[in-house]
């Protein structure tokens, strides 16, 4: 159960709606609080149009602001160029360090272990946006945030995962949770059509991200639910329906039918 939602008894106390849920749903402030522009710090009078992101940042329509290519937040202050991806906010633009991703990796491992999904050993590389764009230009129009590989031959590290380092921690978790289920499929000899291979990885990423108690998690989850891609969106939602109705066992059984 999602701790974010389960920790709030909305029916008993609607006023306790946490700000991250309120911001995500773009529910305005209650009472007579005025809205202040995050760029010019002027108050925005009632009735005037403004931009409100899913994090509660309001900005006047007159400012030319960008949305972060990773978390979707309106970029206020310092922005980071992420080559081939766009511009990122201060939170997402700094490259994640190995110690930071290690903590996330452990959380994902625990999460999958509790679901009895066991991930084989692998080598993890954090790579810059420019490096990802160059390496993957032959496979994708837009460089991926992560990629999982099975090397042929008997090298020590048979499986490896590349992760683009300029991401927020929530986004890194979502990306890594996706890539690890590719390794699970390689290791189990699951050879599913691309839509189910990607859809299954996205289902795992969705379930893991739903366990992350941050407003940004909601943004990633809703983006996944809206994805129009036939692999990452449509097939993912088909597997999610299967999961919602019959549970994870049915999804795993379906994936194992592709061995
Ligand atoms: Zn303003
Ligand atoms: Zn961001
Ligand atoms: Zn994938």
PDB file of C-alpha atoms and ligand atoms in Angstrom:
ATOM      1  CA  UNK A   1       0.000   0.000   0.000  1.00  0.00           C
ATOM      2  CA  UNK A   2       1.246   3.437  -0.832  1.00  0.00           C
ATOM      3  CA  UNK A   3       2.462   5.039   2.383  1.00  0.00           C
ATOM      4  CA  UNK A   4       1.711   8.486   1.041  1.00  0.00           C
ATOM      5  CA  UNK A   5      -1.982   7.772   0.690  1.00  0.00           C
ATOM      6  CA  UNK A   6      -2.388   5.359   3.549  1.00  0.00           C
ATOM      7  CA  UNK A   7      -0.880   7.806   6.003  1.00  0.00           C
ATOM      8  CA  UNK A   8      -3.629  10.307   5.345  1.00  0.00           C
ATOM      9  CA  UNK A   9      -7.163   9.725   6.495  1.00  0.00           C
ATOM     10  CA  UNK A  10      -8.769  12.044   3.988  1.00  0.00           C
ATOM     11  CA  UNK A  11     -12.371  11.245   4.891  1.00  0.00           C
ATOM     12  CA  UNK A  12     -11.816  12.028   8.550  1.00  0.00           C
ATOM     13  CA  UNK A  13      -9.810  15.165   8.025  1.00  0.00           C
ATOM     14  CA  UNK A  14      -9.876  16.688   4.530  1.00  0.00           C
ATOM     15  CA  UNK A  15      -7.966  19.723   5.797  1.00  0.00           C
ATOM     16  CA  UNK A  16      -4.981  17.411   6.339  1.00  0.00           C
ATOM     17  CA  UNK A  17      -4.479  16.996   2.594  1.00  0.00           C
ATOM     18  CA  UNK A  18      -0.704  17.248   2.284  1.00  0.00           C
ATOM     19  CA  UNK A  19       0.712  20.024   0.139  1.00  0.00           C
ATOM     20  CA  UNK A  20       2.266  17.577  -2.340  1.00  0.00           C
ATOM     21  CA  UNK A  21      -1.176  16.100  -3.145  1.00  0.00           C
ATOM     22  CA  UNK A  22      -2.715  19.569  -3.189  1.00  0.00           C
ATOM     23  CA  UNK A  23      -0.007  20.832  -5.556  1.00  0.00           C
ATOM     24  CA  UNK A  24      -0.208  17.770  -7.795  1.00  0.00           C
ATOM     25  CA  UNK A  25      -3.958  18.230  -8.223  1.00  0.00           C
ATOM     26  CA  UNK A  26      -3.388  21.981  -8.613  1.00  0.00           C
ATOM     27  CA  UNK A  27      -5.887  22.676  -5.885  1.00  0.00           C
ATOM     28  CA  UNK A  28      -5.529  26.343  -5.060  1.00  0.00           C
ATOM     29  CA  UNK A  29      -4.742  27.584  -1.628  1.00  0.00           C
ATOM     30  CA  UNK A  30      -7.690  27.810   0.721  1.00  0.00           C
ATOM     31  CA  UNK A  31      -8.954  31.010   2.318  1.00  0.00           C
ATOM     32  CA  UNK A  32      -7.776  34.410   1.187  1.00  0.00           C
ATOM     33  CA  UNK A  33      -4.104  33.618   0.719  1.00  0.00           C
ATOM     34  CA  UNK A  34      -2.809  35.427  -2.307  1.00  0.00           C
ATOM     35  CA  UNK A  35      -0.684  33.633  -4.866  1.00  0.00           C
ATOM     36  CA  UNK A  36       2.845  34.906  -5.237  1.00  0.00           C
ATOM     37  CA  UNK A  37       4.879  34.595  -8.431  1.00  0.00           C
ATOM     38  CA  UNK A  38       7.983  32.497  -7.850  1.00  0.00           C
ATOM     39  CA  UNK A  39       9.985  34.614 -10.331  1.00  0.00           C
ATOM     40  CA  UNK A  40       9.165  38.271  -9.559  1.00  0.00           C
ATOM     41  CA  UNK A  41       7.694  37.656  -6.082  1.00  0.00           C
ATOM     42  CA  UNK A  42       4.742  39.950  -6.855  1.00  0.00           C
ATOM     43  CA  UNK A  43       1.350  38.785  -5.707  1.00  0.00           C
ATOM     44  CA  UNK A  44      -0.874  37.581  -8.534  1.00  0.00           C
ATOM     45  CA  UNK A  45      -4.300  39.216  -8.224  1.00  0.00           C
ATOM     46  CA  UNK A  46      -7.455  37.056  -8.265  1.00  0.00           C
ATOM     47  CA  UNK A  47      -8.737  36.432 -11.776  1.00  0.00           C
ATOM     48  CA  UNK A  48      -5.350  36.924 -13.430  1.00  0.00           C
ATOM     49  CA  UNK A  49      -4.055  33.937 -15.345  1.00  0.00           C
ATOM     50  CA  UNK A  50      -0.818  32.340 -14.244  1.00  0.00           C
ATOM     51  CA  UNK A  51       1.136  29.140 -14.736  1.00  0.00           C
ATOM     52  CA  UNK A  52       0.912  26.632 -11.891  1.00  0.00           C
ATOM     53  CA  UNK A  53       3.081  23.524 -11.992  1.00  0.00           C
ATOM     54  CA  UNK A  54       2.466  20.246 -10.170  1.00  0.00           C
ATOM     55  CA  UNK A  55       4.729  21.391  -7.333  1.00  0.00           C
ATOM     56  CA  UNK A  56       2.751  24.510  -6.408  1.00  0.00           C
ATOM     57  CA  UNK A  57       5.052  27.000  -8.164  1.00  0.00           C
ATOM     58  CA  UNK A  58       3.027  29.862  -9.614  1.00  0.00           C
ATOM     59  CA  UNK A  59       4.523  32.181 -12.234  1.00  0.00           C
ATOM     60  CA  UNK A  60       3.112  35.150 -14.157  1.00  0.00           C
ATOM     61  CA  UNK A  61       2.284  34.414 -17.799  1.00  0.00           C
ATOM     62  CA  UNK A  62       4.701  37.168 -18.852  1.00  0.00           C
ATOM     63  CA  UNK A  63       7.858  35.333 -17.736  1.00  0.00           C
ATOM     64  CA  UNK A  64       9.474  32.978 -20.177  1.00  0.00           C
ATOM     65  CA  UNK A  65      10.020  29.986 -17.946  1.00  0.00           C
ATOM     66  CA  UNK A  66      11.014  26.464 -18.906  1.00  0.00           C
ATOM     67  CA  UNK A  67       9.832  23.179 -17.432  1.00  0.00           C
ATOM     68  CA  UNK A  68      12.462  20.765 -16.175  1.00  0.00           C
ATOM     69  CA  UNK A  69      12.955  17.933 -18.696  1.00  0.00           C
ATOM     70  CA  UNK A  70      13.169  15.412 -15.846  1.00  0.00           C
ATOM     71  CA  UNK A  71      10.664  16.369 -13.147  1.00  0.00           C
ATOM     72  CA  UNK A  72       8.433  18.839 -15.004  1.00  0.00           C
ATOM     73  CA  UNK A  73       8.930  21.542 -12.360  1.00  0.00           C
ATOM     74  CA  UNK A  74       8.957  25.165 -13.546  1.00  0.00           C
ATOM     75  CA  UNK A  75      12.633  26.093 -13.524  1.00  0.00           C
ATOM     76  CA  UNK A  76      13.166  28.994 -11.175  1.00  0.00           C
ATOM     77  CA  UNK A  77      16.706  30.252 -10.756  1.00  0.00           C
ATOM     78  CA  UNK A  78      19.575  28.147 -11.956  1.00  0.00           C
ATOM     79  CA  UNK A  79      18.934  25.835 -14.875  1.00  0.00           C
ATOM     80  CA  UNK A  80      21.240  23.150 -16.203  1.00  0.00           C
ATOM     81  CA  UNK A  81      21.512  22.235 -19.838  1.00  0.00           C
ATOM     82  CA  UNK A  82      21.219  18.487 -20.257  1.00  0.00           C
ATOM     83  CA  UNK A  83      22.551  17.781 -23.767  1.00  0.00           C
ATOM     84  CA  UNK A  84      19.979  16.072 -26.029  1.00  0.00           C
ATOM     85  CA  UNK A  85      17.369  16.083 -23.251  1.00  0.00           C
ATOM     86  CA  UNK A  86      16.650  19.782 -22.594  1.00  0.00           C
ATOM     87  CA  UNK A  87      16.982  21.906 -19.481  1.00  0.00           C
ATOM     88  CA  UNK A  88      16.801  20.685 -15.913  1.00  0.00           C
ATOM     89  CA  UNK A  89      16.042  22.358 -12.604  1.00  0.00           C
ATOM     90  CA  UNK A  90      18.659  22.621  -9.845  1.00  0.00           C
ATOM     91  CA  UNK A  91      17.381  19.407  -8.251  1.00  0.00           C
ATOM     92  CA  UNK A  92      17.658  17.264 -11.388  1.00  0.00           C
ATOM     93  CA  UNK A  93      20.539  18.991 -13.165  1.00  0.00           C
ATOM     94  CA  UNK A  94      23.295  17.962 -10.773  1.00  0.00           C
ATOM     95  CA  UNK A  95      24.771  14.593 -11.582  1.00  0.00           C
ATOM     96  CA  UNK A  96      23.891  11.909  -9.044  1.00  0.00           C
ATOM     97  CA  UNK A  97      26.886  10.297  -7.323  1.00  0.00           C
ATOM     98  CA  UNK A  98      27.495   6.578  -6.919  1.00  0.00           C
ATOM     99  CA  UNK A  99      26.850   6.725  -3.154  1.00  0.00           C
ATOM    100  CA  UNK A 100      23.461   8.292  -3.800  1.00  0.00           C
ATOM    101  CA  UNK A 101      22.397   5.770  -6.405  1.00  0.00           C
ATOM    102  CA  UNK A 102      23.599   2.945  -4.158  1.00  0.00           C
ATOM    103  CA  UNK A 103      20.981   3.870  -1.535  1.00  0.00           C
ATOM    104  CA  UNK A 104      18.288   3.903  -4.230  1.00  0.00           C
ATOM    105  CA  UNK A 105      19.522   0.589  -5.633  1.00  0.00           C
ATOM    106  CA  UNK A 106      19.173  -1.019  -2.185  1.00  0.00           C
ATOM    107  CA  UNK A 107      15.619   0.272  -1.810  1.00  0.00           C
ATOM    108  CA  UNK A 108      14.634  -1.116  -5.215  1.00  0.00           C
ATOM    109  CA  UNK A 109      16.271  -4.454  -4.423  1.00  0.00           C
ATOM    110  CA  UNK A 110      14.313  -4.663  -1.155  1.00  0.00           C
ATOM    111  CA  UNK A 111      11.130  -3.710  -2.965  1.00  0.00           C
ATOM    112  CA  UNK A 112      11.530  -6.390  -5.642  1.00  0.00           C
ATOM    113  CA  UNK A 113      12.687  -9.004  -3.120  1.00  0.00           C
ATOM    114  CA  UNK A 114       9.464  -8.502  -1.162  1.00  0.00           C
ATOM    115  CA  UNK A 115       7.585  -9.210  -4.412  1.00  0.00           C
ATOM    116  CA  UNK A 116       9.784 -12.304  -4.849  1.00  0.00           C
ATOM    117  CA  UNK A 117      11.359 -10.812  -7.977  1.00  0.00           C
ATOM    118  CA  UNK A 118      15.074 -11.524  -7.742  1.00  0.00           C
ATOM    119  CA  UNK A 119      17.479  -9.475  -9.852  1.00  0.00           C
ATOM    120  CA  UNK A 120      20.804 -11.018 -10.969  1.00  0.00           C
ATOM    121  CA  UNK A 121      24.137  -9.283 -10.301  1.00  0.00           C
ATOM    122  CA  UNK A 122      25.103  -6.501 -12.694  1.00  0.00           C
ATOM    123  CA  UNK A 123      27.524  -3.662 -13.281  1.00  0.00           C
ATOM    124  CA  UNK A 124      26.033  -0.194 -12.978  1.00  0.00           C
ATOM    125  CA  UNK A 125      27.473   2.820 -14.839  1.00  0.00           C
ATOM    126  CA  UNK A 126      26.401   6.413 -14.288  1.00  0.00           C
ATOM    127  CA  UNK A 127      26.894   8.263 -17.567  1.00  0.00           C
ATOM    128  CA  UNK A 128      26.564  11.890 -18.591  1.00  0.00           C
ATOM    129  CA  UNK A 129      23.756  13.030 -20.863  1.00  0.00           C
ATOM    130  CA  UNK A 130      26.210  13.713 -23.706  1.00  0.00           C
ATOM    131  CA  UNK A 131      27.691  10.247 -23.305  1.00  0.00           C
ATOM    132  CA  UNK A 132      24.245   8.591 -23.334  1.00  0.00           C
ATOM    133  CA  UNK A 133      23.220  10.625 -26.394  1.00  0.00           C
ATOM    134  CA  UNK A 134      26.341   9.592 -28.272  1.00  0.00           C
ATOM    135  CA  UNK A 135      26.259   5.932 -27.259  1.00  0.00           C
ATOM    136  CA  UNK A 136      22.583   5.425 -27.998  1.00  0.00           C
ATOM    137  CA  UNK A 137      22.114   7.622 -31.079  1.00  0.00           C
ATOM    138  CA  UNK A 138      22.001   4.529 -33.293  1.00  0.00           C
ATOM    139  CA  UNK A 139      19.211   2.895 -31.263  1.00  0.00           C
ATOM    140  CA  UNK A 140      16.918   5.755 -30.265  1.00  0.00           C
ATOM    141  CA  UNK A 141      15.819   9.137 -31.648  1.00  0.00           C
ATOM    142  CA  UNK A 142      15.929  10.514 -28.139  1.00  0.00           C
ATOM    143  CA  UNK A 143      18.606   9.182 -25.784  1.00  0.00           C
ATOM    144  CA  UNK A 144      17.189   6.920 -23.062  1.00  0.00           C
ATOM    145  CA  UNK A 145      17.461   7.708 -19.340  1.00  0.00           C
ATOM    146  CA  UNK A 146      18.684   4.162 -18.818  1.00  0.00           C
ATOM    147  CA  UNK A 147      19.545   0.976 -20.695  1.00  0.00           C
ATOM    148  CA  UNK A 148      20.081  -2.662 -19.717  1.00  0.00           C
ATOM    149  CA  UNK A 149      22.442  -5.043 -21.475  1.00  0.00           C
ATOM    150  CA  UNK A 150      23.242  -8.708 -21.551  1.00  0.00           C
ATOM    151  CA  UNK A 151      26.765  -9.259 -22.830  1.00  0.00           C
ATOM    152  CA  UNK A 152      27.438 -12.377 -24.811  1.00  0.00           C
ATOM    153  CA  UNK A 153      30.364 -14.512 -23.770  1.00  0.00           C
ATOM    154  CA  UNK A 154      31.518 -15.346 -20.297  1.00  0.00           C
ATOM    155  CA  UNK A 155      32.703 -12.015 -18.933  1.00  0.00           C
ATOM    156  CA  UNK A 156      32.533 -11.524 -15.198  1.00  0.00           C
ATOM    157  CA  UNK A 157      29.815  -8.894 -15.486  1.00  0.00           C
ATOM    158  CA  UNK A 158      27.361 -10.458 -17.808  1.00  0.00           C
ATOM    159  CA  UNK A 159      24.676  -7.886 -17.152  1.00  0.00           C
ATOM    160  CA  UNK A 160      25.127  -4.169 -17.097  1.00  0.00           C
ATOM    161  CA  UNK A 161      22.966  -1.090 -16.718  1.00  0.00           C
ATOM    162  CA  UNK A 162      23.701   2.444 -17.919  1.00  0.00           C
ATOM    163  CA  UNK A 163      21.914   5.281 -16.144  1.00  0.00           C
ATOM    164  CA  UNK A 164      21.939   8.924 -17.196  1.00  0.00           C
ATOM    165  CA  UNK A 165      23.362  10.730 -14.184  1.00  0.00           C
ATOM    166  CA  UNK A 166      21.505  14.057 -14.437  1.00  0.00           C
ATOM    167  CA  UNK A 167      18.198  13.017 -12.936  1.00  0.00           C
ATOM    168  CA  UNK A 168      16.380  13.620  -9.677  1.00  0.00           C
ATOM    169  CA  UNK A 169      16.518  10.758  -7.180  1.00  0.00           C
ATOM    170  CA  UNK A 170      12.860   9.912  -7.873  1.00  0.00           C
ATOM    171  CA  UNK A 171      13.561   9.747 -11.603  1.00  0.00           C
ATOM    172  CA  UNK A 172      16.720   7.667 -11.116  1.00  0.00           C
ATOM    173  CA  UNK A 173      14.686   5.225  -9.012  1.00  0.00           C
ATOM    174  CA  UNK A 174      12.013   5.001 -11.685  1.00  0.00           C
ATOM    175  CA  UNK A 175      14.624   4.458 -14.414  1.00  0.00           C
ATOM    176  CA  UNK A 176      16.638   1.875 -12.490  1.00  0.00           C
ATOM    177  CA  UNK A 177      13.522  -0.047 -11.393  1.00  0.00           C
ATOM    178  CA  UNK A 178      12.617  -0.288 -15.101  1.00  0.00           C
ATOM    179  CA  UNK A 179      16.066  -1.445 -16.258  1.00  0.00           C
ATOM    180  CA  UNK A 180      16.386  -4.094 -13.543  1.00  0.00           C
ATOM    181  CA  UNK A 181      13.311  -5.883 -14.841  1.00  0.00           C
ATOM    182  CA  UNK A 182      15.026  -6.182 -18.229  1.00  0.00           C
ATOM    183  CA  UNK A 183      17.809  -8.061 -16.390  1.00  0.00           C
ATOM    184  CA  UNK A 184      15.180 -10.254 -14.713  1.00  0.00           C
ATOM    185  CA  UNK A 185      13.805 -11.085 -18.171  1.00  0.00           C
ATOM    186  CA  UNK A 186      17.268 -11.810 -19.640  1.00  0.00           C
ATOM    187  CA  UNK A 187      18.169 -13.984 -16.681  1.00  0.00           C
ATOM    188  CA  UNK A 188      14.922 -15.951 -16.797  1.00  0.00           C
ATOM    189  CA  UNK A 189      15.150 -16.458 -20.543  1.00  0.00           C
ATOM    190  CA  UNK A 190      11.957 -14.465 -21.055  1.00  0.00           C
ATOM    191  CA  UNK A 191      11.863 -13.391 -24.663  1.00  0.00           C
ATOM    192  CA  UNK A 192       8.689 -11.349 -24.845  1.00  0.00           C
ATOM    193  CA  UNK A 193       7.639  -9.141 -27.758  1.00  0.00           C
ATOM    194  CA  UNK A 194       9.016  -5.635 -27.279  1.00  0.00           C
ATOM    195  CA  UNK A 195       5.733  -4.151 -26.059  1.00  0.00           C
ATOM    196  CA  UNK A 196       5.433  -6.637 -23.191  1.00  0.00           C
ATOM    197  CA  UNK A 197       9.152  -6.528 -22.395  1.00  0.00           C
ATOM    198  CA  UNK A 198       8.935  -2.745 -21.968  1.00  0.00           C
ATOM    199  CA  UNK A 199       5.427  -2.791 -20.505  1.00  0.00           C
ATOM    200  CA  UNK A 200       6.527  -5.218 -17.796  1.00  0.00           C
ATOM    201  CA  UNK A 201       9.565  -3.060 -16.928  1.00  0.00           C
ATOM    202  CA  UNK A 202       7.313  -0.031 -16.730  1.00  0.00           C
ATOM    203  CA  UNK A 203       4.864  -1.870 -14.476  1.00  0.00           C
ATOM    204  CA  UNK A 204       7.711  -2.597 -12.033  1.00  0.00           C
ATOM    205  CA  UNK A 205       8.900   1.016 -12.253  1.00  0.00           C
ATOM    206  CA  UNK A 206       5.340   2.185 -11.629  1.00  0.00           C
ATOM    207  CA  UNK A 207       4.899  -0.025  -8.558  1.00  0.00           C
ATOM    208  CA  UNK A 208       8.270   0.986  -7.124  1.00  0.00           C
ATOM    209  CA  UNK A 209       7.700   4.709  -7.752  1.00  0.00           C
ATOM    210  CA  UNK A 210       4.243   4.445  -6.167  1.00  0.00           C
ATOM    211  CA  UNK A 211       6.032   3.425  -2.959  1.00  0.00           C
ATOM    212  CA  UNK A 212       8.135   6.616  -2.955  1.00  0.00           C
ATOM    213  CA  UNK A 213       6.585   9.182  -0.632  1.00  0.00           C
ATOM    214  CA  UNK A 214       7.289  12.320  -2.678  1.00  0.00           C
ATOM    215  CA  UNK A 215       5.101  14.650  -4.729  1.00  0.00           C
ATOM    216  CA  UNK A 216       7.422  14.137  -7.671  1.00  0.00           C
ATOM    217  CA  UNK A 217       6.536  10.431  -7.703  1.00  0.00           C
ATOM    218  CA  UNK A 218       2.944  11.388  -8.569  1.00  0.00           C
ATOM    219  CA  UNK A 219       4.198  13.398 -11.550  1.00  0.00           C
ATOM    220  CA  UNK A 220       6.160  10.441 -12.935  1.00  0.00           C
ATOM    221  CA  UNK A 221       3.259   8.052 -12.352  1.00  0.00           C
ATOM    222  CA  UNK A 222       0.744  10.237 -14.143  1.00  0.00           C
ATOM    223  CA  UNK A 223       3.175  10.711 -17.031  1.00  0.00           C
ATOM    224  CA  UNK A 224       3.466   6.916 -17.325  1.00  0.00           C
ATOM    225  CA  UNK A 225      -0.319   6.607 -17.337  1.00  0.00           C
ATOM    226  CA  UNK A 226      -0.540   9.166 -20.154  1.00  0.00           C
ATOM    227  CA  UNK A 227       2.279   7.772 -22.314  1.00  0.00           C
ATOM    228  CA  UNK A 228       0.924   7.175 -25.818  1.00  0.00           C
ATOM    229  CA  UNK A 229       3.794   4.957 -26.952  1.00  0.00           C
ATOM    230  CA  UNK A 230       2.552   1.476 -27.877  1.00  0.00           C
ATOM    231  CA  UNK A 231       5.318  -0.220 -25.889  1.00  0.00           C
ATOM    232  CA  UNK A 232       5.937   2.051 -22.899  1.00  0.00           C
ATOM    233  CA  UNK A 233       2.341   3.265 -22.639  1.00  0.00           C
ATOM    234  CA  UNK A 234      -0.291   0.978 -24.159  1.00  0.00           C
ATOM    235  CA  UNK A 235       1.290  -2.394 -23.299  1.00  0.00           C
ATOM    236  CA  UNK A 236       2.228  -1.135 -19.828  1.00  0.00           C
ATOM    237  CA  UNK A 237      -1.401  -0.225 -19.122  1.00  0.00           C
ATOM    238  CA  UNK A 238      -2.591  -3.626 -20.382  1.00  0.00           C
ATOM    239  CA  UNK A 239      -0.242  -5.319 -17.928  1.00  0.00           C
ATOM    240  CA  UNK A 240      -1.329  -2.893 -15.206  1.00  0.00           C
ATOM    241  CA  UNK A 241      -4.971  -3.866 -15.772  1.00  0.00           C
ATOM    242  CA  UNK A 242      -3.926  -7.506 -15.480  1.00  0.00           C
ATOM    243  CA  UNK A 243      -2.066  -6.641 -12.263  1.00  0.00           C
ATOM    244  CA  UNK A 244      -5.015  -4.687 -10.824  1.00  0.00           C
ATOM    245  CA  UNK A 245      -7.512  -7.474 -11.559  1.00  0.00           C
ATOM    246  CA  UNK A 246      -5.515 -10.689 -11.066  1.00  0.00           C
ATOM    247  CA  UNK A 247      -2.416  -9.598  -9.172  1.00  0.00           C
ATOM    248  CA  UNK A 248       1.309  -9.789  -9.815  1.00  0.00           C
ATOM    249  CA  UNK A 249       1.292 -13.595 -10.063  1.00  0.00           C
ATOM    250  CA  UNK A 250      -0.805 -13.401 -13.240  1.00  0.00           C
ATOM    251  CA  UNK A 251       1.562 -10.840 -14.787  1.00  0.00           C
ATOM    252  CA  UNK A 252       4.630 -12.956 -13.959  1.00  0.00           C
ATOM    253  CA  UNK A 253       2.908 -16.041 -15.369  1.00  0.00           C
ATOM    254  CA  UNK A 254       2.132 -14.122 -18.566  1.00  0.00           C
ATOM    255  CA  UNK A 255       5.764 -13.028 -18.879  1.00  0.00           C
ATOM    256  CA  UNK A 256       7.038 -16.562 -18.223  1.00  0.00           C
ATOM    257  CA  UNK A 257       4.820 -17.799 -21.055  1.00  0.00           C
ATOM    258  CA  UNK A 258       7.316 -16.056 -23.379  1.00  0.00           C
ATOM    259  CA  UNK A 259      10.206 -18.352 -22.404  1.00  0.00           C
TER     260      UNK A 259
HETATM  261 ZN1  LIG B   1       5.997  37.242 -11.932  1.00  0.00          ZN
HETATM  262 ZN1  LIG B   2      13.734  18.836 -12.190  1.00  0.00          ZN
HETATM  263 ZN1  LIG B   3      13.196  -0.724 -21.296  1.00  0.00          ZN
END
